[in-house]
Amino acid sequence: MHFGEMGSRWGFNRTVGQMYALLVISEAPLSANQIAEALSVSRGNVSMGLKELQSWQLIKQHHIAGDRKEYYQSAGTIWEMANKVFEERRKREMDPTLSLLRGIILENPDSPEEVYAQQRLQEIHDLLETISKWTSELQQMNPDTLGTLMKLGSGVGKVIDMKNKLIKPSQKKEIKTEDAK
Amino acid sequence: MHFGEMGSRWGFNRTVGQMYALLVISEAPLSANQIAEALSVSRGNVSMGLKELQSWQLIKQHHIAGDRKEYYQSAGTIWEMANKVFEERRKREMDPTLSLLRGIILENPDSPEEVYAQQRLQEIHDLLETISKWTSELQQMNPDTLGTLMKLGSGVGKVIDMKNKLIKPSQKKEIKTEDAK
DNA sequence: TTTAGATTTCAATCATTACTGAAACTTCTA
DNA sequence: TAGAAGTTTCAGTAATGATTGAAATCTAAA
């Protein structure tokens, strides 16, 4: 039930959230009817929900010999599931905004107000782009390294300082400039 | 308009999104009436929206001498704004789930199915907690260091390896174990 | 203390999104 | 190729969320 409520915050609707939670905590694959019954929800609703979960690649089908029904299971590890959710959200929440902002920034300002507006939008664009690129790179990393990085927490700052100290002063200056940009 | 549409994905409603966008791109502070007029939206709606933006600490009031109206401006840098949004979303999207999961995990399982379900929920809990802690630590970091970290991208993996190599073998082993946990 | 300018509240309405269930469709078997 | 078992679609309806606007409230100046 809670995953249903949270579902709406996480980008899918109540039923889809409940369905996914159910499949995650159930070791045995479930049929569409079992899901509908467990959640007291219509068969049609389950059908649409399964379709959406499949489009997110969060579940997989499972055939049982001699049974014509389809059975469904959650797919992949928890990490993979989190990755899918992040990816989908980046697509929905950042990409459209980035391309819109790019368009506006290229327009020719007609007034001082528009110059100011473009500057602010440029800042937002740059930040969004940095975050978008970074998170997508993080997702490419292997989970172990990423785990190490996360456990390091803000301690990573010290590691970065250490790295800077190891670089020759001439190069160091160059990098500092780049960071400030 | 676009920020209105995206608003719903970002955790606030259409009008609130439009209002905030307007305040961000406008250099001059605006009165509630100006906002209502610019967006063709009712005065009451603006009042509620301003209240919400204030609760997110995204805008600040601005008095003009000899004028009884209140004027509003976006508050803080783009970074601060992003921080507020992340923080609020962590609160809404992760914290309630974390505490619910903790509760369920402490319950006594009545069957093998429940044992399995608890295991899966434990995994989700641990991942969520790691991400939650990590993102909150990142937000504590100063923007420059964070910027460096982001620009480093997945290259941070190499820095971490480098760090591990610099540590004496005896310690290295210890850290590896900790990471694997 | 009055009052006019301003803001806030909230019941009613409007708009959007989710859900149901019956009909249409698909697929497997005999 | 018929028909039974299963799945999907989608028009209609229910539930939820957003918006309006008039009334209540607040506040500063005289």
Coordinates of C-alpha atoms (C1' of nucleotides) in Angstrom, one line a residue:
Chain A
M1 CA 0.0 0.0 0.0
H2 CA 2.8 2.4 0.9
F3 CA 4.5 1.8 -2.4
G4 CA 1.2 2.7 -4.0
E5 CA 1.1 6.0 -2.3
M6 CA 4.8 6.7 -3.0
G7 CA 4.3 5.6 -6.6
S8 CA 2.8 8.9 -7.5
R9 CA 5.9 10.7 -6.2
W10 CA 8.2 8.3 -8.0
G11 CA 6.7 8.8 -11.5
F12 CA 4.1 6.0 -11.8
N13 CA 0.6 5.6 -10.5
R14 CA -0.8 3.9 -7.4
T15 CA -1.6 0.6 -9.0
V16 CA 1.6 0.3 -10.8
G17 CA 3.5 1.0 -7.6
Q18 CA 1.6 -1.6 -5.7
M19 CA 2.0 -4.1 -8.4
Y20 CA 5.7 -3.7 -8.6
A21 CA 6.1 -3.9 -4.8
L22 CA 4.1 -7.1 -4.8
L23 CA 6.3 -8.6 -7.5
V24 CA 9.4 -7.6 -5.7
I25 CA 8.5 -9.2 -2.4
S26 CA 7.1 -12.3 -4.0
E27 CA 9.6 -15.0 -4.7
A28 CA 7.2 -17.0 -6.9
P29 CA 6.1 -15.4 -10.2
L30 CA 2.5 -14.3 -10.2
S31 CA -0.2 -14.4 -12.9
A32 CA -2.2 -11.3 -13.8
N33 CA -5.2 -12.7 -12.1
Q34 CA -3.3 -13.3 -8.9
I35 CA -2.1 -9.7 -8.9
A36 CA -5.6 -8.4 -9.5
E37 CA -7.0 -10.4 -6.7
A38 CA -4.2 -9.6 -4.2
L39 CA -4.6 -5.9 -4.8
S40 CA -8.4 -5.8 -5.3
V41 CA -8.0 -4.1 -8.6
S42 CA -9.6 -4.8 -12.0
R43 CA -8.0 -7.2 -14.5
G44 CA -7.8 -4.4 -17.1
N45 CA -5.9 -2.2 -14.7
V46 CA -3.4 -4.9 -14.1
S47 CA -3.0 -5.4 -17.8
M48 CA -2.1 -1.8 -18.3
G49 CA 0.1 -1.7 -15.3
L50 CA 2.1 -4.7 -16.5
K51 CA 2.5 -3.0 -19.8
E52 CA 4.0 0.0 -18.1
L53 CA 6.3 -2.0 -15.9
Q54 CA 7.5 -3.9 -19.0
S55 CA 8.2 -0.6 -20.7
W56 CA 10.4 0.3 -17.8
Q57 CA 12.0 -3.1 -18.0
L58 CA 11.3 -3.7 -14.4
I59 CA 9.6 -7.1 -14.7
K60 CA 10.0 -10.1 -16.9
Q61 CA 7.6 -12.8 -18.1
H62 CA 7.9 -16.3 -16.9
H63 CA 6.3 -19.3 -18.6
I64 CA 5.2 -22.4 -16.8
A65 CA 5.1 -25.5 -18.9
G66 CA 1.6 -26.7 -19.6
D67 CA 0.0 -23.5 -18.3
R68 CA -1.3 -21.0 -20.8
K69 CA -1.2 -18.1 -18.3
E70 CA 1.7 -15.6 -18.3
Y71 CA 3.5 -15.2 -15.0
Y72 CA 5.5 -12.2 -14.0
Q73 CA 8.5 -11.5 -11.8
S74 CA 10.5 -8.5 -10.9
A75 CA 13.6 -8.3 -13.0
G76 CA 17.2 -7.6 -12.0
T77 CA 18.9 -6.6 -8.8
I78 CA 17.8 -3.7 -6.6
W79 CA 20.6 -1.7 -8.1
E80 CA 19.4 -2.3 -11.6
M81 CA 15.9 -1.3 -10.6
A82 CA 17.2 1.9 -9.1
N83 CA 19.1 2.6 -12.3
K84 CA 16.0 2.2 -14.4
V85 CA 14.1 4.6 -12.2
F86 CA 16.9 7.2 -12.3
E87 CA 17.3 6.9 -16.0
E88 CA 13.6 7.2 -16.7
R89 CA 13.3 10.2 -14.5
R90 CA 16.3 11.9 -16.1
K91 CA 14.6 11.4 -19.4
R92 CA 11.3 12.8 -18.2
E93 CA 12.5 15.5 -15.8
M94 CA 15.7 16.9 -17.3
D95 CA 16.0 16.2 -21.0
P96 CA 13.0 18.1 -22.2
T97 CA 13.9 21.1 -20.1
L98 CA 17.5 21.0 -21.3
S99 CA 16.4 21.1 -25.0
L100 CA 13.9 23.9 -24.3
L101 CA 16.5 26.0 -22.5
R102 CA 19.0 25.5 -25.3
G103 CA 16.4 26.9 -27.8
I104 CA 15.6 30.0 -25.7
I105 CA 19.3 30.8 -25.1
L106 CA 19.9 30.9 -28.8
E107 CA 17.2 33.4 -29.4
N108 CA 18.1 37.0 -29.9
P109 CA 17.2 39.2 -26.9
D110 CA 14.9 42.1 -27.7
S111 CA 15.4 44.0 -24.4
P112 CA 17.6 44.3 -21.3
E113 CA 15.0 42.2 -19.5
E114 CA 15.4 39.4 -22.0
V115 CA 19.2 39.6 -21.6
Y116 CA 18.9 39.1 -17.9
A117 CA 16.3 36.3 -18.3
Q118 CA 18.6 34.5 -20.8
Q119 CA 21.5 34.7 -18.3
R120 CA 19.5 33.1 -15.6
L121 CA 18.3 30.4 -17.9
Q122 CA 21.9 29.8 -19.0
E123 CA 22.9 29.2 -15.4
I124 CA 20.0 26.7 -15.0
H125 CA 20.9 25.0 -18.2
D126 CA 24.5 24.6 -17.2
L127 CA 23.7 23.2 -13.8
L128 CA 21.1 20.8 -15.2
E129 CA 23.5 19.7 -17.9
T130 CA 26.3 19.1 -15.4
I131 CA 24.0 17.1 -13.1
S132 CA 22.5 15.2 -16.0
K133 CA 25.9 14.2 -17.5
W134 CA 27.3 13.4 -14.1
T135 CA 24.5 11.1 -13.0
S136 CA 24.6 9.3 -16.3
E137 CA 28.3 8.7 -15.9
L138 CA 27.8 7.5 -12.4
Q139 CA 25.3 5.0 -13.7
Q140 CA 27.9 3.6 -16.1
M141 CA 30.3 2.9 -13.2
N142 CA 30.4 -0.6 -11.8
P143 CA 28.3 -0.9 -8.7
D144 CA 31.3 -1.8 -6.5
T145 CA 33.2 1.4 -7.3
L146 CA 30.1 3.4 -7.0
G147 CA 29.5 1.7 -3.6
T148 CA 33.0 2.7 -2.5
L149 CA 32.4 6.2 -3.7
M150 CA 29.2 6.5 -1.7
K151 CA 30.6 5.0 1.5
L152 CA 33.4 7.5 1.1
G153 CA 30.7 10.2 1.4
S154 CA 31.9 13.7 1.7
G155 CA 35.4 12.2 2.4
V156 CA 35.7 12.2 -1.4
G157 CA 36.6 15.9 -1.0
K158 CA 39.8 15.0 0.8
V159 CA 40.6 12.5 -1.9
I160 CA 40.2 15.2 -4.6
D161 CA 42.4 17.6 -2.6
M162 CA 45.0 14.8 -2.4
K163 CA 44.9 14.3 -6.1
N164 CA 45.4 18.0 -6.7
K165 CA 48.4 18.0 -4.4
L166 CA 49.9 15.2 -6.3
I167 CA 49.8 17.1 -9.6
K168 CA 52.7 19.3 -10.5
P169 CA 52.1 23.0 -9.6
S170 CA 52.1 24.1 -13.3
Q171 CA 49.3 21.7 -14.1
K172 CA 47.6 22.4 -10.8
K173 CA 47.1 26.0 -11.8
E174 CA 45.5 25.0 -15.0
I175 CA 43.1 22.7 -13.4
K176 CA 42.1 25.2 -10.7
T177 CA 41.2 27.6 -13.5
E178 CA 39.1 25.0 -15.2
D179 CA 37.2 24.2 -11.9
A180 CA 36.4 27.9 -11.3
K181 CA 34.9 28.3 -14.8
Chain B
M1 CA 4.8 27.6 -19.5
H2 CA 7.2 24.8 -19.8
F3 CA 8.2 25.1 -16.1
G4 CA 4.5 24.8 -15.4
E5 CA 4.3 21.5 -17.2
M6 CA 7.5 20.2 -15.6
G7 CA 6.4 21.5 -12.2
S8 CA 4.2 18.5 -11.7
R9 CA 7.1 16.2 -12.4
W10 CA 9.2 18.2 -10.0
G11 CA 7.0 18.0 -7.0
F12 CA 4.9 21.1 -7.2
N13 CA 1.9 22.1 -9.3
R14 CA 1.6 24.0 -12.6
T15 CA 0.9 27.4 -11.2
V16 CA 3.7 27.2 -8.6
G17 CA 6.1 26.1 -11.3
Q18 CA 5.2 29.0 -13.6
M19 CA 5.3 31.5 -10.7
Y20 CA 8.8 30.4 -9.7
A21 CA 10.1 30.5 -13.3
L22 CA 8.7 34.0 -13.7
L23 CA 10.4 35.2 -10.5
V24 CA 13.7 33.6 -11.5
I25 CA 13.9 35.3 -14.9
S26 CA 12.6 38.6 -13.7
E27 CA 15.3 40.9 -12.3
A28 CA 12.8 43.2 -10.7
P29 CA 10.7 42.0 -7.7
L30 CA 7.1 41.4 -8.7
S31 CA 3.9 42.0 -6.7
A32 CA 1.2 39.3 -6.4
N33 CA -1.0 41.1 -8.8
Q34 CA 1.7 41.4 -11.4
I35 CA 2.3 37.7 -11.2
A36 CA -1.5 36.9 -11.4
E37 CA -1.8 39.1 -14.5
A38 CA 1.4 37.8 -16.2
L39 CA 0.2 34.3 -15.8
S40 CA -3.6 34.8 -16.3
V41 CA -4.3 33.2 -13.0
S42 CA -6.5 34.1 -10.1
R43 CA -5.2 36.2 -7.3
G44 CA -6.1 33.5 -4.7
N45 CA -4.1 31.0 -6.6
V46 CA -1.0 33.2 -6.6
S47 CA -1.4 33.7 -2.8
M48 CA -1.3 30.0 -2.3
G49 CA 1.5 29.5 -4.6
L50 CA 3.6 32.2 -2.9
K51 CA 2.9 30.5 0.4
E52 CA 4.3 27.2 -1.0
L53 CA 7.3 28.8 -2.6
Q54 CA 8.1 30.4 0.8
S55 CA 7.7 27.1 2.6
W56 CA 10.4 25.8 0.2
Q57 CA 12.4 28.9 0.9
L58 CA 12.8 29.6 -2.8
I59 CA 11.6 33.2 -2.7
K60 CA 12.0 36.2 -0.5
Q61 CA 9.8 39.2 0.2
H62 CA 10.9 42.6 -0.8
H63 CA 9.4 45.9 0.6
I64 CA 9.4 49.1 -1.4
A65 CA 9.3 52.2 0.7
G66 CA 5.9 54.0 0.5
D67 CA 4.2 51.1 -1.2
R68 CA 2.0 48.8 0.8
K69 CA 2.2 45.9 -1.6
E70 CA 4.5 43.0 -1.1
Y71 CA 7.0 42.3 -3.8
Y72 CA 8.7 38.9 -4.4
Q73 CA 12.0 37.7 -5.8
S74 CA 13.6 34.4 -6.2
A75 CA 16.1 33.8 -3.4
G76 CA 19.6 32.4 -3.6
T77 CA 21.8 31.1 -6.3
I78 CA 20.9 28.4 -8.8
W79 CA 22.9 26.0 -6.7
E80 CA 20.9 26.8 -3.6
M81 CA 17.7 26.5 -5.4
A82 CA 18.7 23.0 -6.7
N83 CA 19.7 22.1 -3.1
K84 CA 16.3 23.0 -1.8
V85 CA 14.6 20.9 -4.4
F86 CA 16.8 17.9 -3.7
E87 CA 16.3 18.2 0.0
E88 CA 12.6 18.6 -0.2
R89 CA 12.3 15.6 -2.5
R90 CA 14.5 13.5 -0.2
K91 CA 12.1 14.3 2.6
R92 CA 9.0 13.5 0.5
E93 CA 10.2 10.6 -1.5
M94 CA 12.7 8.7 0.6
D95 CA 12.3 9.4 4.3
P96 CA 8.8 8.1 4.7
T97 CA 9.7 4.9 2.8
L98 CA 12.8 4.4 4.9
S99 CA 10.9 4.6 8.2
L100 CA 8.2 2.3 6.9
L101 CA 10.7 -0.3 5.7
R102 CA 12.5 -0.2 9.1
G103 CA 9.3 -1.0 10.8
I104 CA 8.5 -3.9 8.5
I105 CA 12.0 -5.4 8.8
L106 CA 11.7 -5.5 12.6
E107 CA 8.5 -7.5 12.5
N108 CA 8.6 -11.2 13.1
P109 CA 8.1 -13.2 9.9
D110 CA 5.3 -15.8 10.1
S111 CA 6.2 -17.8 7.0
P112 CA 9.0 -18.5 4.6
E113 CA 7.3 -16.1 2.2
E114 CA 7.6 -13.3 4.7
V115 CA 11.3 -14.1 5.3
Y116 CA 11.9 -13.7 1.6
A117 CA 9.9 -10.5 1.5
Q118 CA 11.8 -9.1 4.4
Q119 CA 15.1 -9.8 2.7
R120 CA 14.1 -7.9 -0.4
L121 CA 12.8 -5.0 1.6
Q122 CA 16.1 -5.0 3.6
E123 CA 18.0 -4.7 0.3
I124 CA 15.8 -1.8 -0.8
H125 CA 16.2 -0.2 2.6
D126 CA 19.9 -0.4 2.6
L127 CA 20.2 1.0 -0.9
L128 CA 17.8 3.9 -0.2
E129 CA 19.6 4.7 3.0
T130 CA 23.0 4.7 1.3
I131 CA 21.7 7.0 -1.4
S132 CA 19.9 9.2 1.1
K133 CA 23.0 9.6 3.3
W134 CA 25.3 10.1 0.4
T135 CA 23.2 12.8 -1.4
S136 CA 22.8 14.6 1.9
E137 CA 26.6 14.6 2.4
L138 CA 27.1 15.8 -1.1
Q139 CA 24.9 18.7 -0.3
Q140 CA 27.0 19.7 2.6
M141 CA 30.1 19.9 0.5
N142 CA 31.1 23.3 -0.8
P143 CA 30.0 24.0 -4.4
D144 CA 33.5 24.2 -5.8
T145 CA 34.6 20.8 -4.6
L146 CA 31.3 19.4 -5.7
G147 CA 31.8 21.0 -9.1
T148 CA 35.3 19.4 -9.4
L149 CA 33.8 16.1 -8.4
M150 CA 31.1 16.3 -11.0
K151 CA 33.5 17.4 -13.8
L152 CA 35.7 14.5 -12.9
G153 CA 32.8 12.3 -13.8
S154 CA 33.4 8.6 -13.8
G155 CA 37.1 9.5 -13.7
V156 CA 36.5 9.6 -10.0
G157 CA 36.8 5.8 -10.1
K158 CA 40.5 6.2 -11.1
V159 CA 41.1 8.6 -8.2
I160 CA 39.6 6.1 -5.8
D161 CA 41.9 3.3 -7.2
M162 CA 44.8 5.6 -6.9
K163 CA 43.9 6.3 -3.3
N164 CA 43.7 2.5 -2.6
K165 CA 47.1 2.0 -4.1
L166 CA 48.6 4.6 -1.9
I167 CA 47.4 2.8 1.2
K168 CA 49.7 0.2 2.7
P169 CA 48.7 -3.4 1.8
S170 CA 47.7 -4.2 5.4
Q171 CA 45.2 -1.3 5.5
K172 CA 44.1 -1.9 2.0
K173 CA 42.8 -5.3 2.9
E174 CA 40.9 -3.9 5.7
I175 CA 39.2 -1.3 3.5
K176 CA 38.4 -3.7 0.8
T177 CA 36.5 -5.8 3.4
E178 CA 34.6 -2.8 4.5
D179 CA 33.6 -1.9 1.0
A180 CA 32.4 -5.4 0.2
K181 CA 30.1 -5.5 3.1
Chain C
dT1 C1' -10.6 53.7 15.6
dT2 C1' -11.7 53.8 11.0
dT3 C1' -11.1 52.7 6.5
dA4 C1' -9.0 51.6 2.2
dG5 C1' -5.7 48.8 0.2
dA6 C1' -4.0 44.6 0.3
dT7 C1' -3.7 39.4 1.4
dT8 C1' -5.6 34.9 2.7
dT9 C1' -9.0 31.3 3.0
dC10 C1' -12.0 28.0 1.4
dA11 C1' -16.4 26.1 -0.7
dA12 C1' -17.7 25.3 -5.2
dT13 C1' -16.3 24.2 -9.7
dC14 C1' -13.4 22.7 -13.2
dA15 C1' -9.7 19.7 -15.2
dT16 C1' -7.0 15.8 -15.1
dT17 C1' -5.9 11.3 -14.2
dA18 C1' -6.9 6.6 -12.7
dC19 C1' -10.0 2.6 -12.8
dT20 C1' -13.5 -0.5 -14.1
dG21 C1' -15.6 -4.0 -16.8
dA22 C1' -17.5 -5.6 -20.9
dA23 C1' -16.3 -6.3 -25.7
dA24 C1' -12.7 -7.2 -28.9
dC25 C1' -8.9 -9.5 -29.8
dT26 C1' -5.2 -13.2 -29.6
dT27 C1' -3.4 -17.7 -29.1
dC28 C1' -3.2 -22.4 -28.2
dT29 C1' -5.4 -27.0 -28.6
dA30 C1' -8.1 -30.5 -30.5
Chain D
dT1 C1' -11.3 -24.3 -37.9
dA2 C1' -14.0 -23.9 -33.7
dG3 C1' -13.8 -22.6 -29.3
dA4 C1' -11.8 -22.1 -24.7
dA5 C1' -8.5 -19.7 -22.0
dG6 C1' -6.3 -15.9 -21.7
dT7 C1' -5.1 -10.8 -22.7
dT8 C1' -5.8 -6.1 -24.2
dT9 C1' -8.4 -2.1 -25.3
dC10 C1' -11.2 1.7 -24.4
dA11 C1' -15.6 4.4 -23.4
dG12 C1' -17.6 5.6 -19.4
dT13 C1' -17.2 6.7 -14.6
dA14 C1' -15.0 7.6 -10.2
dA15 C1' -11.4 9.8 -7.7
dT16 C1' -8.1 13.2 -7.1
dG17 C1' -6.0 17.5 -7.7
dA18 C1' -6.0 22.5 -9.2
dT19 C1' -8.3 26.9 -9.7
dT20 C1' -11.5 30.5 -9.1
dG21 C1' -13.6 34.2 -6.7
dA22 C1' -16.2 36.1 -3.2
dA23 C1' -16.0 36.7 1.8
dA24 C1' -13.1 37.1 5.8
dT25 C1' -9.0 38.8 7.5
dC26 C1' -5.1 41.6 8.1
dT27 C1' -2.5 46.0 8.3
dA28 C1' -0.9 50.7 7.8
dA29 C1' -2.0 55.5 7.7
dA30 C1' -4.8 59.2 9.1

